Short mmCIF file of C-alpha atoms in Angstrom, two decimals:
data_model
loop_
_atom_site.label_atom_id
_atom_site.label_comp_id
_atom_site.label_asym_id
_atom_site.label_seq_id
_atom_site.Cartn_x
_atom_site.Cartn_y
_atom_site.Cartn_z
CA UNK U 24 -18.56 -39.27 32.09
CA UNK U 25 -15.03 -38.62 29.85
CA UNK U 26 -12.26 -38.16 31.97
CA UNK U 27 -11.37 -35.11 32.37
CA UNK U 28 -8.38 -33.51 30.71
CA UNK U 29 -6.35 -30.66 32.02
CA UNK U 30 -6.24 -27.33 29.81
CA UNK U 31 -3.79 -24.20 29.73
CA UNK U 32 -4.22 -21.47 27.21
CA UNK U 33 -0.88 -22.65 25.92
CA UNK U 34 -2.22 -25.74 24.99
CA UNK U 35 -5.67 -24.67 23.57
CA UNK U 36 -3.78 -22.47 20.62
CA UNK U 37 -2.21 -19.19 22.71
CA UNK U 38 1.20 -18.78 23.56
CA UNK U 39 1.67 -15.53 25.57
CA UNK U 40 5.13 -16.50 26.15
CA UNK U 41 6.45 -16.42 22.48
CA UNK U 42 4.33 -13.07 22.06
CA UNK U 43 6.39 -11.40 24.98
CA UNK U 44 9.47 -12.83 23.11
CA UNK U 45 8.60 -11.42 19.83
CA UNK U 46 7.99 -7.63 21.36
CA UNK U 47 11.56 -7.94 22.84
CA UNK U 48 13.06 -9.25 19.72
CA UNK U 49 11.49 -6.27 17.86
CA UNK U 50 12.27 -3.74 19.98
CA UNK U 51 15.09 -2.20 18.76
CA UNK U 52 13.93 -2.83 15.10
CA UNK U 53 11.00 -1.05 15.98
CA UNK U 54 13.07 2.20 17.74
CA UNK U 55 15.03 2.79 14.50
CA UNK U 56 11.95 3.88 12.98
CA UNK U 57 11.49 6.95 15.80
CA UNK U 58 11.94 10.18 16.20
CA UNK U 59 12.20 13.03 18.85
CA UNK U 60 8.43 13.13 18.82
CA UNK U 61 7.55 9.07 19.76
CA UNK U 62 7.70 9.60 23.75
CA UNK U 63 8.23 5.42 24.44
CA UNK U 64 9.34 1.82 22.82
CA UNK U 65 6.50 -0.25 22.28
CA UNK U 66 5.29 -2.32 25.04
CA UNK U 67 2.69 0.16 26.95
CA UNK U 68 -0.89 0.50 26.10
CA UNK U 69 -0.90 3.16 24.18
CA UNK U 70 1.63 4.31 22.17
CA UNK U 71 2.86 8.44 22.77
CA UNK U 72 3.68 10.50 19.89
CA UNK U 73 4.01 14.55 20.58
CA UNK U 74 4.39 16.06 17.13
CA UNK U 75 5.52 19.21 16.71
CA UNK U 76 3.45 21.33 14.66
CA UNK U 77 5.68 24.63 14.92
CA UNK U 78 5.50 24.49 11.43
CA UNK U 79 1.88 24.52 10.39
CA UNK U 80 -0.55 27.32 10.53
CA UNK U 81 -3.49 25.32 10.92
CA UNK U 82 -2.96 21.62 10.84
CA UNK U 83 -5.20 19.18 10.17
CA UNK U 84 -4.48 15.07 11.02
CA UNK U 85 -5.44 12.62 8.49
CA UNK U 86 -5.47 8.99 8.80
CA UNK U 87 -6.24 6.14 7.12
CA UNK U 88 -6.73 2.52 8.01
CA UNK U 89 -6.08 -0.73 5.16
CA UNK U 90 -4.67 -4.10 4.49
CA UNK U 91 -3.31 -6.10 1.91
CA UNK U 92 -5.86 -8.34 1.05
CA UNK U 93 -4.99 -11.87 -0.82
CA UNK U 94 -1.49 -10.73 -1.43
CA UNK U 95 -0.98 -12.22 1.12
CA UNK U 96 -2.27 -15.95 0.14
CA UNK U 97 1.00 -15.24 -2.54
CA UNK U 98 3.54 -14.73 0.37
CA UNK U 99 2.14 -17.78 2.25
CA UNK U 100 2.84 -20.28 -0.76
CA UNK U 101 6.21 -18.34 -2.01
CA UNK U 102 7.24 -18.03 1.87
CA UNK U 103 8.28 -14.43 1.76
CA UNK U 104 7.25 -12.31 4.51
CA UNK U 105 9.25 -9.45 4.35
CA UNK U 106 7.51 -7.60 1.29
CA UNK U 107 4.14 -7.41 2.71
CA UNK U 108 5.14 -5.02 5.34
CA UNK U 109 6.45 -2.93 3.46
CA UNK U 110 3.31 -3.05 0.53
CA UNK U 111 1.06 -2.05 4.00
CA UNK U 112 3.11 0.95 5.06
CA UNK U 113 3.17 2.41 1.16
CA UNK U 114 -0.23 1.89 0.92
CA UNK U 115 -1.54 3.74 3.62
CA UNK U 116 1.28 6.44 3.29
CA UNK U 117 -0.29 6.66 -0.35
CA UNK U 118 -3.52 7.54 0.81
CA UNK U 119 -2.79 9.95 2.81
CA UNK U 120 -0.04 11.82 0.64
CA UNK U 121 -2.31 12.09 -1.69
CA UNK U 122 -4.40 14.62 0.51
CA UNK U 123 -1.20 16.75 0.70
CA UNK U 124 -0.38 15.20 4.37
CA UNK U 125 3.04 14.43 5.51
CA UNK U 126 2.55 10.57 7.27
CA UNK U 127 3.59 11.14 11.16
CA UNK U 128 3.25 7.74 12.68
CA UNK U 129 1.92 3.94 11.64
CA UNK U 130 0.88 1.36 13.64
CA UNK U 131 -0.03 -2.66 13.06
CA UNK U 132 -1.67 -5.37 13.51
CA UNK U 133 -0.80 -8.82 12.73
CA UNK U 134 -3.01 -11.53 13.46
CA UNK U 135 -2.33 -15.52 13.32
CA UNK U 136 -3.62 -18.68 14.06
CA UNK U 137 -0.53 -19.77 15.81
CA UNK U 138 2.60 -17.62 16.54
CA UNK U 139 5.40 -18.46 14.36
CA UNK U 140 8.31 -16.07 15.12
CA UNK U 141 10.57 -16.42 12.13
CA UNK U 142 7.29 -15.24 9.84
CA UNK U 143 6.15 -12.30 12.28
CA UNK U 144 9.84 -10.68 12.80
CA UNK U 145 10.48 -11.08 8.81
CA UNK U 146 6.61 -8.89 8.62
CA UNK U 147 7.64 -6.49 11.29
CA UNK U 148 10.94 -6.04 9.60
CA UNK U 149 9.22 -4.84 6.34
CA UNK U 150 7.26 -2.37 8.27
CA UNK U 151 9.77 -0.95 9.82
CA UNK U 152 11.94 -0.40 6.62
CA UNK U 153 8.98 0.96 5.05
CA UNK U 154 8.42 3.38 7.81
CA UNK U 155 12.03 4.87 7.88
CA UNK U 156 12.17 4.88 3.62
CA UNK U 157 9.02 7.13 4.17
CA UNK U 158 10.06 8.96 7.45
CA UNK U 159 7.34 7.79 9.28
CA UNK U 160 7.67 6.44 12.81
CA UNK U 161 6.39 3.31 13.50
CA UNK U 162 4.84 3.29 17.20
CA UNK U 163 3.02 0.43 18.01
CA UNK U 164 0.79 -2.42 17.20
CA UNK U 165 -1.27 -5.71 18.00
CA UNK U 166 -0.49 -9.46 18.12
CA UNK U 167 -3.30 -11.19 18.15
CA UNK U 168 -3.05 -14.98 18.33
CA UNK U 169 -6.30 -16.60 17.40
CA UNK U 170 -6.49 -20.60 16.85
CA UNK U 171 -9.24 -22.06 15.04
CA UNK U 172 -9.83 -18.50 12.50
CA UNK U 173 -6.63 -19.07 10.45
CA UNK U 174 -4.42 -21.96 9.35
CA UNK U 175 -1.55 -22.92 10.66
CA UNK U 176 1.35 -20.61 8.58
CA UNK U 177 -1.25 -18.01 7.57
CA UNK U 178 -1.98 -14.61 9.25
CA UNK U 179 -3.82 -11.38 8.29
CA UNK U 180 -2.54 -7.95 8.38
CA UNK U 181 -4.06 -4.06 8.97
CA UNK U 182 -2.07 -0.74 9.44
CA UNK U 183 -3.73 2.51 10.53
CA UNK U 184 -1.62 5.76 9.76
CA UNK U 185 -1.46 9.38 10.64
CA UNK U 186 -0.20 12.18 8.95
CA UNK U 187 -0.78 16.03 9.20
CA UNK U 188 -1.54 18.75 6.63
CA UNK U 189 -2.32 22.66 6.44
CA UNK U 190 -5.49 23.34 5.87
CA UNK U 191 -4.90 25.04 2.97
CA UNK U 192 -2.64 23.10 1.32
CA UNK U 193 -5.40 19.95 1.64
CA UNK U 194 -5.84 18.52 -2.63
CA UNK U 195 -9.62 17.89 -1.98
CA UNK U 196 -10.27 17.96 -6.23
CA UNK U 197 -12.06 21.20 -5.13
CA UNK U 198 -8.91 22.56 -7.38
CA UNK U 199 -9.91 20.37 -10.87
CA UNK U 200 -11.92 21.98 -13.62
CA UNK U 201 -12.58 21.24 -17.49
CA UNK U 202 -9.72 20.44 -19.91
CA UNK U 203 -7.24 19.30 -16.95
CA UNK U 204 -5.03 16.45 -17.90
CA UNK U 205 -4.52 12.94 -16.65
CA UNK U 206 -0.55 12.45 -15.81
CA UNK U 207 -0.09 8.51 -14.79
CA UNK U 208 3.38 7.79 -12.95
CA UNK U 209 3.98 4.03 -12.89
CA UNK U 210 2.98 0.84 -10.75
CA UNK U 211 5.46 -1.47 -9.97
CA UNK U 212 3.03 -4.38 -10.53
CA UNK U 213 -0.34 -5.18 -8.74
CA UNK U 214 0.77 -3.45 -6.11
CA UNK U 215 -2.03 -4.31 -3.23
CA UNK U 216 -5.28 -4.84 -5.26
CA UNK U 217 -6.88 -7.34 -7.74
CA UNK U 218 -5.27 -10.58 -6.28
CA UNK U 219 -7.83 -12.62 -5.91
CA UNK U 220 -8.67 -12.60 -9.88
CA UNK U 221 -4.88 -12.96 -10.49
CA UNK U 222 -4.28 -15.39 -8.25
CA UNK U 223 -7.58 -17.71 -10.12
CA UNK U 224 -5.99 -16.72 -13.38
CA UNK U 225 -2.22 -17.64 -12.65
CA UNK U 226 -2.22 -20.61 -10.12
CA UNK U 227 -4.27 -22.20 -12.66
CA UNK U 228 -1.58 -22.50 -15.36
CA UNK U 229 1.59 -22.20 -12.90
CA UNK U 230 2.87 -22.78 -9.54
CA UNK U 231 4.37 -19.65 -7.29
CA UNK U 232 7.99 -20.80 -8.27
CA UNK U 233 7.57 -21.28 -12.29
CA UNK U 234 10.15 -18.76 -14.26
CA UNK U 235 7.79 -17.29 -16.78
CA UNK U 236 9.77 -16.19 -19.98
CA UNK U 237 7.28 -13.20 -20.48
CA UNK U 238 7.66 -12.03 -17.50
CA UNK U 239 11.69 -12.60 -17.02
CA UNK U 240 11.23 -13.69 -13.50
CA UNK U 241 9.08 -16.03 -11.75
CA UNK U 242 5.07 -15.80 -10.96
CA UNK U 243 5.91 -15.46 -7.26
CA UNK U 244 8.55 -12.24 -7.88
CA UNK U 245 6.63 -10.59 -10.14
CA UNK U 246 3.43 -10.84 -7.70
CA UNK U 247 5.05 -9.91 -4.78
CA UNK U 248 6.65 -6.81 -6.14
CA UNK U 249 6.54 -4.07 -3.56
CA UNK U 250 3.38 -1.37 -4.13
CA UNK U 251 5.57 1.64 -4.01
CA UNK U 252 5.19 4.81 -2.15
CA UNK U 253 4.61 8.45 -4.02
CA UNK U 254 5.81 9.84 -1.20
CA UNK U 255 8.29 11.89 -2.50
CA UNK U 256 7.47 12.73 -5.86
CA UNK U 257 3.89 13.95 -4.75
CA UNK U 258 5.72 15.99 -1.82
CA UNK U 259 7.89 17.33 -4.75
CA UNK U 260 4.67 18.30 -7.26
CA UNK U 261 2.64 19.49 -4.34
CA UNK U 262 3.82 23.25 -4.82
CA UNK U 263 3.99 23.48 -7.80
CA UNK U 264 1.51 25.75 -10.09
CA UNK U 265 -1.11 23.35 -11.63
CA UNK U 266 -0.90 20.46 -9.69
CA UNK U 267 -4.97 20.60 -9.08
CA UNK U 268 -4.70 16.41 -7.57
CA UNK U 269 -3.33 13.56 -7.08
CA UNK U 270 -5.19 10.11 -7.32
CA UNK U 271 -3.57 6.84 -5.76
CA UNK U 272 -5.08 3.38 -7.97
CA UNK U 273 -6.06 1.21 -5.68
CA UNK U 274 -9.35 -1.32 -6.15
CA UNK U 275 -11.35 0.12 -8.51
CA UNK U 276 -8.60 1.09 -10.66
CA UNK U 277 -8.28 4.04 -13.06
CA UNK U 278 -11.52 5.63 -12.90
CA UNK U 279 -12.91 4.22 -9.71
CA UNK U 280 -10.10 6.18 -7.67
CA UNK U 281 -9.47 9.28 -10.05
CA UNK U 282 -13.26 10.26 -9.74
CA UNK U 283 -12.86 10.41 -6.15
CA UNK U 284 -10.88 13.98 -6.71
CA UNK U 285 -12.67 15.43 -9.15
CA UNK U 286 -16.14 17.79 -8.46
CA UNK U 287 -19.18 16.32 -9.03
CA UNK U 288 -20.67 16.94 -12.44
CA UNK U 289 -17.09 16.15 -14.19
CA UNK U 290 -16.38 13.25 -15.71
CA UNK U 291 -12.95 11.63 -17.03
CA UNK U 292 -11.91 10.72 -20.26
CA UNK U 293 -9.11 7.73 -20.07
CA UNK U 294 -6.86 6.61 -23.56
CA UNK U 295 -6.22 3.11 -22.82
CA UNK U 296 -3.91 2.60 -25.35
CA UNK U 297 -1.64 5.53 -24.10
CA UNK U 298 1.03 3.17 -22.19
CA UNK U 299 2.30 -0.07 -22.59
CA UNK U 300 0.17 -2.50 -20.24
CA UNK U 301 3.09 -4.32 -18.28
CA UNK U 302 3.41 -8.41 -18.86
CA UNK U 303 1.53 -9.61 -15.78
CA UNK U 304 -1.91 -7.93 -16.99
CA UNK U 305 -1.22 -9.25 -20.41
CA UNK U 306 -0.96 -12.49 -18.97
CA UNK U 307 -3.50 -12.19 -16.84
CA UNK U 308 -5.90 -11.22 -19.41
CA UNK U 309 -4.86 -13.66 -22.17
CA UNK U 310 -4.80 -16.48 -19.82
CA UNK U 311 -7.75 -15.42 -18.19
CA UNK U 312 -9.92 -14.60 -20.83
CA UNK U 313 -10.87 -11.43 -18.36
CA UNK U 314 -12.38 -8.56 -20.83
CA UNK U 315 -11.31 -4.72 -21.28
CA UNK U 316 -13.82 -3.70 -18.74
CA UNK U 317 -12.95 -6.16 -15.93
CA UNK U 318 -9.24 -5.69 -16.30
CA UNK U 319 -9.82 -1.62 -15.86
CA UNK U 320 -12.14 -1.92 -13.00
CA UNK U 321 -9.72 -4.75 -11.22
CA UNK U 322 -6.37 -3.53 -11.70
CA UNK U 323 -4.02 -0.82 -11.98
CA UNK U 324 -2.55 -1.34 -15.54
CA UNK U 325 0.37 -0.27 -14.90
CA UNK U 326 -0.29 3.04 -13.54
CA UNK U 327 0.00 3.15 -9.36
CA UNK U 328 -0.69 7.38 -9.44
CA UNK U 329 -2.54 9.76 -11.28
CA UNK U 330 -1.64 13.70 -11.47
CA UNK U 331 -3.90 16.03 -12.37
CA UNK U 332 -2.68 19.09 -14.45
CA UNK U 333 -3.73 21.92 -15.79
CA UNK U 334 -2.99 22.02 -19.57
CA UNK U 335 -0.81 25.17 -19.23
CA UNK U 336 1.67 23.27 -17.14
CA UNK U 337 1.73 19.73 -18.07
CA UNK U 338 5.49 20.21 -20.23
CA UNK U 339 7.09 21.93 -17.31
CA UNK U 340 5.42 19.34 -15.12
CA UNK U 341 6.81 16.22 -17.07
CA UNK U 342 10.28 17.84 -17.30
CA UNK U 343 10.33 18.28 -13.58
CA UNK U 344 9.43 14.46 -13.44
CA UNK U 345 11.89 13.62 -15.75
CA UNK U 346 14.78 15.35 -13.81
CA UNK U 347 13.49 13.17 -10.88
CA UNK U 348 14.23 10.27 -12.92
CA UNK U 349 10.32 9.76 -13.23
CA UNK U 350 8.70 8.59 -16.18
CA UNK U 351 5.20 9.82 -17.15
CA UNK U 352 2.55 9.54 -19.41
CA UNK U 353 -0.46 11.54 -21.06
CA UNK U 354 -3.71 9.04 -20.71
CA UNK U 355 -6.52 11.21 -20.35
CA UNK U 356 -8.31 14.02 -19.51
CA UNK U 357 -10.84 15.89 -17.09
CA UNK U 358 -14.06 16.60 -19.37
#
């Protein structure tokens, strides 16, 4: 018989010490993202959020739950944490603007092999800029410490948000008919979706830290380049006459996510030579080989929202863009 050995959950991969130490590192990082309505810091079971809905006639919640995939395999080998916090919060708040909803709260979940710290307060520290650029309160979250499922340095990531909406003021595509045109606002990169091609494609030919002239920065910054949030400029467009959708490109790209808001029996027409594909799918593609069809199916080309507008008010629609300092472009249209 071995002798026998004397365990701790400490030493078998769990340190609920350094967990407690991380929630009271975090907490007043975490409070800056509240408002009247969160009722309590993190730290209780639940977290308590009492909106006020004063303002609604009849409100409807809308949530959505996501991740950010192999992104994240990026900031493990660049070691930058901070950016993937913030690329979960705009893409959930993304998915639920583009309903018409205002996002109320978010919460997280981080899970890791072993806890390191440093990595989860510079990941909690995106979120929580993310939340207040987008006015959403960030109210709680899991730490989930789980030796043996990842590698040491490399953790997953979730975030579920909710946001409310009038019920009449819900874009459900039920607004979309014949002839309406495809407005694309742009992506500031890959945003959250298609890494696992790029990733193939790139780390072949480079490593995370090579300066790529076509690019004019290196592979790692121009991966990691925040998904934005169309927070504000689909809050701006959502009253105004025409706006019949929006469409946030995601996996799937173009037409995978635009056909979600349009009514059955409709189909759309895309012009992919309307816009300037940005370097990194060039690259991609050239270096990849990867055809037309793959590349539009995979990624986002460039464009990270689609607006759909009724031909009668497209001009007034771009100008309003334009005095938002928004660029736009024409690349298709509802048929």
């Amino acid at each position: 018989m071995k002798d026998l050995k004397k365990y701790s959950y400490k030493s078998s991969g769990v340190d609920i010490q350094a967990g407690e130490q991380l929630i009271n590192s975090i907490k007043d990082l975490v409070k800056s993202t509240h408002n009247p309505s969160v009722l309590q810091n993190i730290g209780g079971f639940g977290a308590l959020y009492l909106p006020d809905l004063s303002g609604y006639r009849e409100p409807v919640l809308v949530s959505s739950v996501d991740g950010v995939g192999t992104k994240l395999k990026v900031a493990f080998r660049a070691e930058v944490y901070d950016t993937v916090g913030q690329d979960l919060v705009n893409h959930c708040v993304n998915d639920i603007a583009v309903c018409g909803a205002e996002p109320l709260y978010f919460l997280d979940y981080f899970s890791t092999g072993r806890l390191d710290n440093k990595i989860a307060l510079e990941v909690i520290k995106g979120f929580t800029k993310a939340c207040r650029e987008n006015k959403c309160a960030l109210i709680g979250g899991e730490t989930a410490e789980m030796p043996d499922i990842y590698s040491d340095g490399e953790f997953d990531l979730a975030g579920t948000i909710v946001g409310v909406v009038d019920r009449d003021r819900i874009f459900d595509g039920s607004r979309v008919h014949r002839g309406d045109v495809l407005l694309g606002l742009p992506s500031t990169g890959l945003h959250t979706n298609g890494y696992s091609l790029a990733r193939k494609v790139l780390f072949d030919h480079y490593d995370v830290d090579s300066h790529v002239d076509e690019l004019g920065c290196t592979v790692g910054e121009a991966l990691l380049a925040v998904h934005r949030s169309y927070l504000t400029t689909i809050q701006y467009l959502s009253g105004v006459d025409g706006v019949h959708a929006f469409s946030h490109i995601t996996g799937g790209g173009i037409l995978g996510n635009t056909k979600r808001v349009i009514p059955h029996g409709y189909k759309l027409k895309v012009d992919w030579k309307a816009w300037d594909h940005p370097a990194i799918f060039n690259l991609i593609q050239k270096l990849g080989e990867v055809d037309d069809e793959d590349m539009q199916s995979t990624f986002n080309l460039g464009i990270g929202l689609v607006v759909i507008v009724d031909t009668a008010n497209i001009h007034k629609v771009r100008s309003l863009l334009k005095e938002q300092g928004e660029e736009s472009v024409i690349i298709g249209t509802v048929e």
